[in-house]
CSV table of C-alpha atoms and ligand atoms in Angstrom, one decimal:
chain,number,residue,atom,x,y,z
A,1,UNK,CA,-0.5,0.2,0.1
A,2,UNK,CA,3.0,2.3,1.3
A,3,UNK,CA,4.9,1.0,-1.9
A,4,UNK,CA,1.5,1.7,-4.6
A,5,UNK,CA,1.5,5.4,-3.0
A,6,UNK,CA,4.6,6.6,-3.5
A,7,UNK,CA,4.6,5.3,-7.4
A,8,UNK,CA,0.3,7.3,-7.2
A,9,UNK,CA,2.1,10.4,-6.1
A,10,UNK,CA,4.8,10.2,-8.7
A,11,UNK,CA,2.3,9.1,-11.1
A,12,UNK,CA,-1.2,11.1,-10.6
A,13,UNK,CA,0.2,14.7,-9.1
A,14,UNK,CA,1.7,17.9,-10.5
A,15,UNK,CA,6.0,17.7,-9.2
A,16,UNK,CA,7.2,20.1,-7.2
A,17,UNK,CA,9.5,22.4,-8.9
A,18,UNK,CA,11.2,23.0,-5.3
A,19,UNK,CA,12.5,20.0,-2.5
A,20,UNK,CA,12.0,16.5,-3.2
A,21,UNK,CA,10.5,14.4,0.0
A,22,UNK,CA,11.4,9.8,-0.6
A,23,UNK,CA,9.1,9.1,1.4
A,24,UNK,CA,4.6,9.8,2.0
A,25,UNK,CA,4.2,11.6,5.5
A,26,UNK,CA,1.0,10.2,7.2
A,27,UNK,CA,1.0,11.6,11.1
A,28,UNK,CA,2.1,14.3,12.9
A,29,UNK,CA,2.6,15.7,17.0
A,30,UNK,CA,3.2,18.9,18.9
A,31,UNK,CA,6.7,18.8,16.7
A,32,UNK,CA,7.3,15.0,15.5
A,33,UNK,CA,6.5,14.5,11.7
A,34,UNK,CA,5.7,10.4,10.5
A,35,UNK,CA,6.5,9.9,7.7
A,36,UNK,CA,4.9,6.0,5.7
A,37,UNK,CA,8.5,4.0,6.1
A,38,UNK,CA,7.7,4.5,9.5
A,39,UNK,CA,11.0,7.8,10.0
A,40,UNK,CA,9.9,10.8,12.8
A,41,UNK,CA,11.9,13.8,12.3
A,42,UNK,CA,11.7,17.2,13.9
A,43,UNK,CA,9.5,19.1,12.2
A,44,UNK,CA,11.7,23.5,12.9
A,45,UNK,CA,9.8,24.0,10.0
A,46,UNK,CA,6.5,24.0,12.3
A,47,UNK,CA,4.8,22.7,8.6
A,48,UNK,CA,4.6,25.4,6.6
A,49,UNK,CA,5.3,27.4,9.4
A,50,UNK,CA,1.5,27.7,10.3
A,51,UNK,CA,1.8,24.8,13.5
A,52,UNK,CA,2.8,26.8,16.4
A,53,UNK,CA,0.5,25.6,18.6
A,54,UNK,CA,2.1,22.0,18.1
A,55,UNK,CA,0.9,19.0,14.9
A,56,UNK,CA,-2.4,17.5,16.9
A,57,UNK,CA,-3.2,19.3,19.2
A,58,UNK,CA,-6.7,18.7,21.5
A,59,UNK,CA,-8.0,21.8,21.2
A,60,UNK,CA,-7.8,21.8,17.2
A,61,UNK,CA,-9.2,18.0,17.0
A,62,UNK,CA,-11.4,19.2,19.2
A,63,UNK,CA,-12.6,22.6,17.2
A,64,UNK,CA,-12.7,20.7,14.4
A,65,UNK,CA,-15.7,17.5,15.2
A,66,UNK,CA,-16.9,20.4,16.9
A,67,UNK,CA,-17.3,21.7,12.7
A,68,UNK,CA,-17.2,18.8,11.8
A,69,UNK,CA,-20.7,17.9,13.4
A,70,UNK,CA,-22.5,20.7,11.9
A,71,UNK,CA,-20.8,21.0,8.8
A,72,UNK,CA,-22.7,23.8,7.5
A,73,UNK,CA,-21.7,25.9,4.8
A,74,UNK,CA,-23.5,28.9,4.0
A,75,UNK,CA,-23.8,32.3,1.1
A,76,UNK,CA,-20.7,34.4,0.4
A,77,UNK,CA,-22.5,36.6,2.2
A,78,UNK,CA,-24.5,35.0,5.4
A,79,UNK,CA,-21.9,35.6,8.3
A,80,UNK,CA,-22.1,32.4,10.3
A,81,UNK,CA,-21.9,32.7,14.8
A,82,UNK,CA,-18.1,31.7,15.3
A,83,UNK,CA,-16.7,34.1,12.4
A,84,UNK,CA,-18.3,37.3,14.2
A,85,UNK,CA,-16.9,35.2,17.9
A,86,UNK,CA,-13.5,35.5,15.6
A,87,UNK,CA,-13.5,39.2,14.6
A,88,UNK,CA,-14.3,39.9,18.2
A,89,UNK,CA,-11.6,37.8,19.4
A,90,UNK,CA,-9.0,39.0,17.4
A,91,UNK,CA,-9.9,43.0,17.8
A,92,UNK,CA,-10.8,42.2,22.0
A,93,UNK,CA,-7.0,40.6,22.2
A,94,UNK,CA,-4.9,41.0,19.1
A,95,UNK,CA,-5.2,43.5,17.2
A,96,UNK,CA,-3.0,46.6,18.1
A,97,UNK,CA,-4.1,50.2,17.4
A,98,UNK,CA,-7.8,51.1,16.1
A,99,UNK,CA,-7.4,47.9,14.1
A,100,UNK,CA,-10.8,46.4,14.6
A,101,UNK,CA,-12.7,45.3,11.5
A,102,UNK,CA,-11.8,42.3,10.0
A,103,UNK,CA,-12.3,39.5,6.6
A,104,UNK,CA,-11.7,36.1,7.1
A,105,UNK,CA,-10.6,34.3,4.4
A,106,UNK,CA,-8.1,30.7,3.7
A,107,UNK,CA,-4.6,31.7,2.8
A,108,UNK,CA,-1.2,34.6,2.5
A,109,UNK,CA,-1.6,35.0,-1.1
A,110,UNK,CA,-5.0,35.8,-0.6
A,111,UNK,CA,-5.2,38.3,2.4
A,112,UNK,CA,-2.4,40.0,0.4
A,113,UNK,CA,-5.0,39.9,-2.4
A,114,UNK,CA,-7.7,41.5,-0.2
A,115,UNK,CA,-4.9,43.7,1.3
A,116,UNK,CA,-3.9,45.3,-1.9
A,117,UNK,CA,-7.5,45.4,-3.7
A,118,UNK,CA,-8.3,47.4,0.3
A,119,UNK,CA,-5.6,50.1,-0.7
A,120,UNK,CA,-6.2,50.5,-4.0
A,121,UNK,CA,-9.9,50.9,-3.9
A,122,UNK,CA,-9.1,52.9,-0.2
A,123,UNK,CA,-6.8,55.5,-1.6
A,124,UNK,CA,-8.4,55.0,-5.5
A,125,UNK,CA,-4.1,54.3,-6.3
A,126,UNK,CA,-2.7,51.1,-7.6
A,127,UNK,CA,1.0,52.0,-6.4
A,128,UNK,CA,2.6,49.4,-3.8
A,129,UNK,CA,6.2,49.7,-2.3
A,130,UNK,CA,7.8,46.5,-1.3
A,131,UNK,CA,11.0,45.4,-0.1
A,132,UNK,CA,13.8,43.2,-1.3
A,133,UNK,CA,13.1,39.7,-0.3
A,134,UNK,CA,10.1,40.4,0.0
A,135,UNK,CA,7.6,37.1,0.3
A,136,UNK,CA,4.1,37.5,0.5
A,137,UNK,CA,2.7,35.1,-1.4
A,138,UNK,CA,1.5,32.7,-5.1
A,139,UNK,CA,-1.3,33.7,-6.3
A,140,UNK,CA,-1.1,36.9,-9.2
A,141,UNK,CA,-1.3,40.0,-7.9
A,142,UNK,CA,0.9,38.8,-4.1
A,143,UNK,CA,3.2,37.1,-6.1
A,144,UNK,CA,3.4,40.4,-8.4
A,145,UNK,CA,4.8,42.0,-5.0
A,146,UNK,CA,6.9,38.8,-3.6
A,147,UNK,CA,11.0,40.0,-4.4
A,148,UNK,CA,12.3,36.4,-2.9
A,149,UNK,CA,10.6,34.3,-5.3
A,150,UNK,CA,11.5,33.0,-8.8
A,151,UNK,CA,9.5,35.3,-10.6
A,152,UNK,CA,10.7,34.0,-14.3
A,153,UNK,CA,8.4,32.4,-17.0
A,154,UNK,CA,5.2,33.5,-15.6
A,155,UNK,CA,4.0,35.9,-17.9
A,156,UNK,CA,3.7,40.1,-16.9
A,157,UNK,CA,2.7,40.8,-13.6
A,158,UNK,CA,0.6,43.8,-12.4
A,159,UNK,CA,2.3,46.5,-12.8
A,160,UNK,CA,3.4,50.1,-10.4
A,161,UNK,CA,5.2,47.7,-7.6
A,162,UNK,CA,8.1,49.5,-6.9
A,163,UNK,CA,11.1,48.4,-4.8
A,164,UNK,CA,12.4,49.5,-1.5
A,165,UNK,CA,15.7,47.9,-0.6
A,166,UNK,CA,15.6,45.6,2.3
A,167,UNK,CA,17.6,46.2,5.3
A,168,UNK,CA,20.4,43.6,6.2
A,169,UNK,CA,22.3,44.4,9.0
A,170,UNK,CA,24.8,40.7,8.5
A,171,UNK,CA,25.1,41.8,5.1
A,172,UNK,CA,25.2,45.8,4.2
A,173,UNK,CA,24.4,46.3,0.0
A,174,UNK,CA,27.9,48.6,0.2
A,175,UNK,CA,30.1,45.6,2.4
A,176,UNK,CA,31.4,46.7,6.3
A,177,UNK,CA,28.5,50.4,5.7
A,178,UNK,CA,27.6,50.5,8.5
A,179,UNK,CA,23.3,49.0,8.6
A,180,UNK,CA,21.3,51.0,10.3
A,181,UNK,CA,21.9,54.6,8.7
A,182,UNK,CA,22.4,52.8,5.2
A,183,UNK,CA,19.0,50.8,5.6
A,184,UNK,CA,17.4,54.7,6.2
A,185,UNK,CA,20.2,55.6,3.8
A,186,UNK,CA,18.4,52.4,1.1
A,187,UNK,CA,15.2,54.5,2.2
A,188,UNK,CA,15.1,58.0,1.5
A,189,UNK,CA,16.8,57.1,-2.0
A,190,UNK,CA,13.9,54.4,-2.8
A,191,UNK,CA,11.5,57.4,-2.0
A,192,UNK,CA,12.8,59.5,-3.9
A,193,UNK,CA,13.4,57.8,-7.0
A,194,UNK,CA,9.6,56.3,-6.4
A,195,UNK,CA,8.2,60.4,-6.4
A,196,UNK,CA,10.3,60.8,-9.6
A,197,UNK,CA,8.8,58.2,-10.8
A,198,UNK,CA,5.0,57.8,-9.6
A,199,UNK,CA,1.9,58.6,-11.4
A,200,UNK,CA,0.8,60.1,-8.0
A,201,UNK,CA,-1.4,57.4,-7.4
A,202,UNK,CA,0.5,55.2,-4.5
A,203,UNK,CA,-1.5,52.5,-2.7
A,204,UNK,CA,0.2,51.4,-0.1
A,205,UNK,CA,3.7,50.5,1.5
A,206,UNK,CA,3.4,46.3,2.7
A,207,UNK,CA,6.2,44.6,4.7
A,208,UNK,CA,6.6,41.7,6.8
A,209,UNK,CA,8.1,42.9,10.1
A,210,UNK,CA,10.7,40.3,9.4
A,211,UNK,CA,11.7,39.4,6.8
A,212,UNK,CA,11.4,35.6,6.7
A,213,UNK,CA,11.6,34.1,2.9
A,214,UNK,CA,14.2,37.2,1.8
A,215,UNK,CA,16.4,35.4,4.8
A,216,UNK,CA,14.9,36.6,8.3
A,217,UNK,CA,15.7,40.1,8.5
A,218,UNK,CA,14.0,42.2,11.5
A,219,UNK,CA,14.5,45.9,10.2
A,220,UNK,CA,15.9,48.3,12.9
A,221,UNK,CA,12.9,50.0,14.9
A,222,UNK,CA,13.8,53.1,13.0
A,223,UNK,CA,13.3,51.6,9.6
A,224,UNK,CA,10.1,50.6,10.4
A,225,UNK,CA,8.8,53.8,11.6
A,226,UNK,CA,10.6,55.6,8.8
A,227,UNK,CA,7.6,53.4,6.4
A,228,UNK,CA,5.0,55.0,8.8
A,229,UNK,CA,5.9,58.8,8.0
A,230,UNK,CA,6.4,57.6,4.2
A,231,UNK,CA,3.5,56.3,4.4
A,232,UNK,CA,1.5,59.0,6.1
A,233,UNK,CA,3.8,62.0,3.9
A,234,UNK,CA,2.0,60.3,0.1
A,235,UNK,CA,-1.3,59.8,1.3
A,236,UNK,CA,-0.6,55.6,0.7
A,237,UNK,CA,-1.8,52.9,3.6
A,238,UNK,CA,0.8,51.0,5.1
A,239,UNK,CA,0.7,47.5,5.6
A,240,UNK,CA,2.0,45.2,7.1
A,241,UNK,CA,2.5,41.5,6.4
A,242,UNK,CA,2.1,39.1,9.6
A,243,UNK,CA,1.6,35.4,8.0
A,244,UNK,CA,4.7,34.2,9.9
A,245,UNK,CA,5.0,37.2,13.7
A,246,UNK,CA,1.3,37.3,14.9
A,247,UNK,CA,0.0,35.3,17.5
A,248,UNK,CA,3.0,34.3,19.6
A,249,UNK,CA,6.1,33.6,17.1
A,250,UNK,CA,8.1,36.6,17.7
A,251,UNK,CA,8.2,36.8,21.3
A,252,UNK,CA,5.4,39.5,21.1
A,253,UNK,CA,1.0,39.0,20.0
A,254,UNK,CA,1.8,41.0,17.2
A,255,UNK,CA,5.3,42.8,14.7
A,256,UNK,CA,3.8,46.1,15.6
A,257,UNK,CA,3.3,45.5,18.6
A,258,UNK,CA,7.3,44.6,18.8
A,259,UNK,CA,8.1,47.6,16.8
A,260,UNK,CA,5.7,50.1,18.3
A,261,UNK,CA,3.6,51.3,14.5
A,262,UNK,CA,0.6,50.7,13.9
A,263,UNK,CA,0.0,49.6,10.0
A,264,UNK,CA,-3.0,50.6,9.3
A,265,UNK,CA,-3.8,47.4,6.4
A,266,UNK,CA,-2.6,44.0,8.7
A,267,UNK,CA,-2.9,40.6,7.0
A,268,UNK,CA,-2.9,37.6,9.5
A,269,UNK,CA,-2.3,34.3,8.6
A,270,UNK,CA,-0.8,30.7,8.5
A,271,UNK,CA,0.0,31.4,12.5
A,272,UNK,CA,-4.0,31.7,12.8
A,273,UNK,CA,-5.2,28.5,11.3
A,274,UNK,CA,-2.7,26.7,13.6
A,275,UNK,CA,-2.1,24.0,10.4
A,276,UNK,CA,-5.5,24.5,8.7
A,277,UNK,CA,-6.4,27.0,5.7
A,278,UNK,CA,-7.4,30.6,7.9
A,279,UNK,CA,-6.5,34.1,7.2
A,280,UNK,CA,-7.4,37.4,8.0
A,281,UNK,CA,-7.1,40.7,6.9
A,282,UNK,CA,-7.8,43.7,9.5
A,283,UNK,CA,-8.1,47.8,9.2
A,284,UNK,CA,-9.5,50.8,11.1
A,285,UNK,CA,-13.2,51.4,11.7
A,286,UNK,CA,-12.3,55.0,9.4
A,287,UNK,CA,-11.1,52.3,6.4
A,288,UNK,CA,-14.0,50.2,6.7
A,289,UNK,CA,-16.0,52.6,6.5
A,290,UNK,CA,-14.8,54.3,3.4
A,291,UNK,CA,-13.8,51.1,2.3
A,292,UNK,CA,-17.7,49.9,2.2
A,293,UNK,CA,-19.7,53.2,0.8
A,294,UNK,CA,-17.9,52.5,-2.4
A,295,UNK,CA,-19.0,48.8,-2.1
A,296,UNK,CA,-15.6,46.9,-1.8
A,297,UNK,CA,-16.1,43.2,-2.0
A,298,UNK,CA,-13.8,40.3,-1.8
A,299,UNK,CA,-14.9,36.7,-1.8
A,300,UNK,CA,-14.8,34.3,-2.8
A,301,UNK,CA,-16.4,30.6,-2.4
A,302,UNK,CA,-15.5,29.9,1.3
A,303,UNK,CA,-15.0,32.9,2.8
A,304,UNK,CA,-15.7,33.3,6.3
A,305,UNK,CA,-15.3,29.5,6.5
A,306,UNK,CA,-16.7,28.1,10.0
A,307,UNK,CA,-14.5,25.2,10.0
A,308,UNK,CA,-11.3,27.4,10.6
A,309,UNK,CA,-12.6,30.2,12.4
A,310,UNK,CA,-13.5,27.6,15.2
A,311,UNK,CA,-10.1,25.9,14.5
A,312,UNK,CA,-9.4,29.5,14.7
A,313,UNK,CA,-10.9,30.5,18.2
A,314,UNK,CA,-9.2,26.9,19.8
A,315,UNK,CA,-5.6,28.0,18.9
A,316,UNK,CA,-6.4,31.3,20.3
A,317,UNK,CA,-7.5,31.1,23.4
A,318,UNK,CA,-4.5,27.7,23.8
A,319,UNK,CA,-1.6,30.7,22.5
A,320,UNK,CA,-3.6,32.2,25.6
A,321,UNK,CA,-4.3,30.1,27.9
A,322,UNK,CA,-0.7,28.5,27.6
A,323,UNK,CA,0.8,31.0,27.7
A,324,UNK,CA,2.9,30.4,24.2
A,325,UNK,CA,4.0,34.3,23.7
A,326,UNK,CA,6.2,34.2,27.2
A,327,UNK,CA,7.2,30.9,25.7
A,328,UNK,CA,8.2,31.7,22.4
A,329,UNK,CA,10.9,34.4,24.1
A,330,UNK,CA,12.1,31.6,26.7
A,331,UNK,CA,12.5,28.6,24.4
A,332,UNK,CA,13.6,31.7,21.1
A,333,UNK,CA,16.9,32.8,24.0
A,334,UNK,CA,17.5,28.8,24.6
A,335,UNK,CA,17.5,27.6,20.8
A,336,UNK,CA,19.8,30.5,20.3
A,337,UNK,CA,22.2,29.9,23.0
A,338,UNK,CA,22.8,26.7,20.8
A,339,UNK,CA,23.1,28.5,17.9
A,340,UNK,CA,25.5,30.4,19.8
A,341,UNK,CA,27.9,27.5,21.3
A,342,UNK,CA,27.8,25.7,17.4
A,343,UNK,CA,28.6,29.7,16.7
A,344,UNK,CA,31.7,29.7,19.1
A,345,UNK,CA,33.2,26.0,18.0
A,346,UNK,CA,31.5,26.7,13.9
A,347,UNK,CA,33.5,29.3,11.4
A,348,UNK,CA,30.9,29.0,9.2
A,349,UNK,CA,28.1,30.2,11.0
A,350,UNK,CA,28.2,33.8,10.0
A,351,UNK,CA,25.5,34.9,11.5
A,352,UNK,CA,22.4,34.1,13.9
A,353,UNK,CA,19.5,36.4,13.9
A,354,UNK,CA,15.8,36.6,14.2
A,355,UNK,CA,13.6,37.2,17.1
A,356,UNK,CA,11.6,34.7,19.2
A,357,UNK,CA,11.2,31.9,17.9
A,358,UNK,CA,11.9,33.0,14.3
A,359,UNK,CA,15.2,32.6,13.9
A,360,UNK,CA,17.7,32.7,11.3
A,361,UNK,CA,21.5,31.2,11.2
A,362,UNK,CA,23.7,32.3,8.2
A,363,UNK,CA,26.0,29.9,6.5
A,364,UNK,CA,29.6,31.4,4.9
A,365,UNK,CA,33.0,29.8,4.2
A,366,UNK,CA,33.9,32.4,6.8
A,367,UNK,CA,33.6,35.3,8.7
A,368,UNK,CA,36.1,37.2,7.4
A,369,UNK,CA,34.3,37.1,4.0
A,370,UNK,CA,31.8,36.4,4.9
A,371,UNK,CA,30.5,34.4,1.5
A,372,UNK,CA,27.2,32.4,1.5
A,373,UNK,CA,27.9,29.1,2.0
A,374,UNK,CA,25.8,27.7,-0.9
A,375,UNK,CA,27.5,23.7,-0.9
A,376,UNK,CA,27.7,23.3,2.7
A,377,UNK,CA,23.7,25.0,3.8
A,378,UNK,CA,22.6,22.4,0.7
A,379,UNK,CA,24.1,19.0,2.1
A,380,UNK,CA,23.5,20.1,6.1
A,381,UNK,CA,19.9,20.2,5.2
A,382,UNK,CA,20.0,17.4,3.7
A,383,UNK,CA,22.5,15.1,6.5
A,384,UNK,CA,20.2,16.8,8.5
A,385,UNK,CA,16.6,15.5,7.1
A,386,UNK,CA,18.6,11.8,6.4
A,387,UNK,CA,19.1,12.2,10.5
A,388,UNK,CA,15.1,13.8,11.5
A,389,UNK,CA,15.6,17.0,11.4
A,390,UNK,CA,13.1,19.2,8.7
A,391,UNK,CA,14.7,22.6,8.8
A,392,UNK,CA,14.0,24.7,6.0
A,393,UNK,CA,17.6,26.7,3.9
A,394,UNK,CA,17.2,30.2,1.9
A,395,UNK,CA,19.3,29.9,-0.6
A,396,UNK,CA,19.9,33.1,-3.0
A,397,UNK,CA,23.1,34.4,-4.4
A,398,UNK,CA,22.7,37.8,-3.3
A,399,UNK,CA,21.6,36.7,0.3
A,400,UNK,CA,23.8,33.4,1.4
A,401,UNK,CA,22.4,30.2,2.8
A,402,UNK,CA,20.3,30.8,5.4
A,403,UNK,CA,18.6,28.3,7.6
A,404,UNK,CA,14.7,29.6,8.8
A,405,UNK,CA,14.0,27.6,12.3
A,406,UNK,CA,10.7,28.0,13.7
A,407,UNK,CA,9.6,24.6,15.6
A,408,UNK,CA,6.4,24.8,17.4
A,409,UNK,CA,5.7,27.7,19.4
A,410,UNK,CA,5.4,24.1,22.3
A,411,UNK,CA,9.3,22.5,21.6
A,412,UNK,CA,10.6,21.1,24.6
A,413,UNK,CA,14.5,22.0,25.5
A,414,UNK,CA,15.3,17.7,25.0
A,415,UNK,CA,13.7,18.4,21.6
A,416,UNK,CA,16.5,21.9,20.5
A,417,UNK,CA,19.2,20.1,22.6
A,418,UNK,CA,18.8,16.8,20.2
A,419,UNK,CA,18.3,18.9,17.0
A,420,UNK,CA,21.2,20.8,17.9
A,421,UNK,CA,22.9,17.3,18.0
A,422,UNK,CA,21.5,16.0,14.9
A,423,UNK,CA,22.4,19.3,13.0
A,424,UNK,CA,26.6,19.5,15.1
A,425,UNK,CA,26.3,15.9,13.1
A,426,UNK,CA,25.4,16.4,10.2
A,427,UNK,CA,27.6,19.5,10.3
A,428,UNK,CA,31.1,18.3,11.0
A,429,UNK,CA,30.1,14.9,8.3
A,430,UNK,CA,29.5,18.2,5.7
A,431,UNK,CA,32.4,20.0,6.6
A,432,UNK,CA,34.3,16.3,5.8
A,433,UNK,CA,32.8,15.5,3.7
A,434,UNK,CA,33.4,18.9,1.1
A,435,UNK,CA,37.3,18.6,2.4
A,436,UNK,CA,37.6,14.8,0.8
A,437,UNK,CA,36.0,16.1,-2.2
A,438,UNK,CA,38.4,19.0,-2.3
A,439,UNK,CA,42.2,17.3,-1.9
A,440,UNK,CA,40.1,14.7,-4.1
B,1,LIG,C1,4.8,36.5,5.1
B,1,LIG,C2,4.6,36.1,4.5
B,1,LIG,N1,3.2,36.6,3.4
B,1,LIG,C3,2.3,35.4,2.4
B,1,LIG,C4,2.6,34.2,2.4
B,1,LIG,C5,1.6,33.5,1.7
B,1,LIG,O1,0.9,33.1,2.2
B,1,LIG,P1,0.1,31.5,2.2
B,1,LIG,O2,1.1,30.5,1.2
B,1,LIG,O3,-0.6,31.0,2.7
B,1,LIG,O4,-0.8,32.2,0.4
B,1,LIG,C6,3.3,33.4,3.1
B,1,LIG,C7,3.9,32.6,3.2
B,1,LIG,O5,5.3,31.3,3.1
B,1,LIG,C8,4.6,34.5,4.5
B,1,LIG,O6,5.6,34.3,4.0
């Protein structure tokens, strides 16, 4: 049966041009994922960065059961009670500033589409500023504002997109520059160029509080404040994409709280559904009122979905009851400490960065040159997987090789220790193998 399904997966599925795994996957619990060959892996990516409360959490299982008992589906304008409850909980307990009005959809890409539609209709503009290394999703509008993906081969992207160089404290654009000063100077220059090119129809500036796919880059505080100012100065809206950063991952309720900067629109997704397809976009009552006047609409067959809303409520409740926001700080500090110990011993670990349990570890050939160690990154990631640790590596020629590490917020000290042991062994073996190949 296992073998037959492995064959079926090869024969009947559209293949993905990225990572390929040797087996199919069957189950998961907490931090552990199990494949069809009975092998267990520590999941240090929380699936697609979604399973923040751990896989197969009893609260999620119960919520799915409750919603499954009802198993209804309404016309898009007919709001299920549970969706109203989720909107209320978000506004009351989680959203910053005066963000109070929400809409619920399914994926982060869709959340980006909603945010862009809101900003365009509200401002009557269409120009969007985004950061280098950004990732806001794969659908048409979302991929047009995403700079971290391969954009080749999919036709003409949506027009009106402008790029601000991303702040990178480890790898400033000008080697040796003061990274924070450079980030602000680059922003200033990007805005001058934007003003030169703009048709006067600016709609929004969109940013991830931690630029994750772009290499887990944490922007400086001043930079985020300057984005707020830049949007205000131009009558544009500021959008925070909190797909990964909301609801505890970075040790705060939101990235907005971390920076003390409140956006006009916030998108949330991965961490809200805990593994189920739930996303939200929130804005202020004033913006919502103007959109309503203009007959704003965004709906798919699964807008305001009751099943995922039930799960979202359960996820938020678990994060509060199990104090997972504080736990992300505590376990993040422990994980960072373990990486910093490794960094003392391995010249190839150039940088350890991130917030809470969203961490980036950048590999270099040596610390003086900071040359990206792509082959080492790929080999070590593969060896980690073979030894039971699933990790994600971001590799871009211009940005280096960066492990993105984001285990569930429920991860234990023992699991972190086990992951670090696997990783160290994989790193040592990979360094030996590369040295042997060079010598041969
Ligand atoms: C910051 C950010 N925004 C948006 C998305 C898109 O979300 P989805 O894959 O759910 O469409 C992602 C997914 O990786 C993301 O990391």
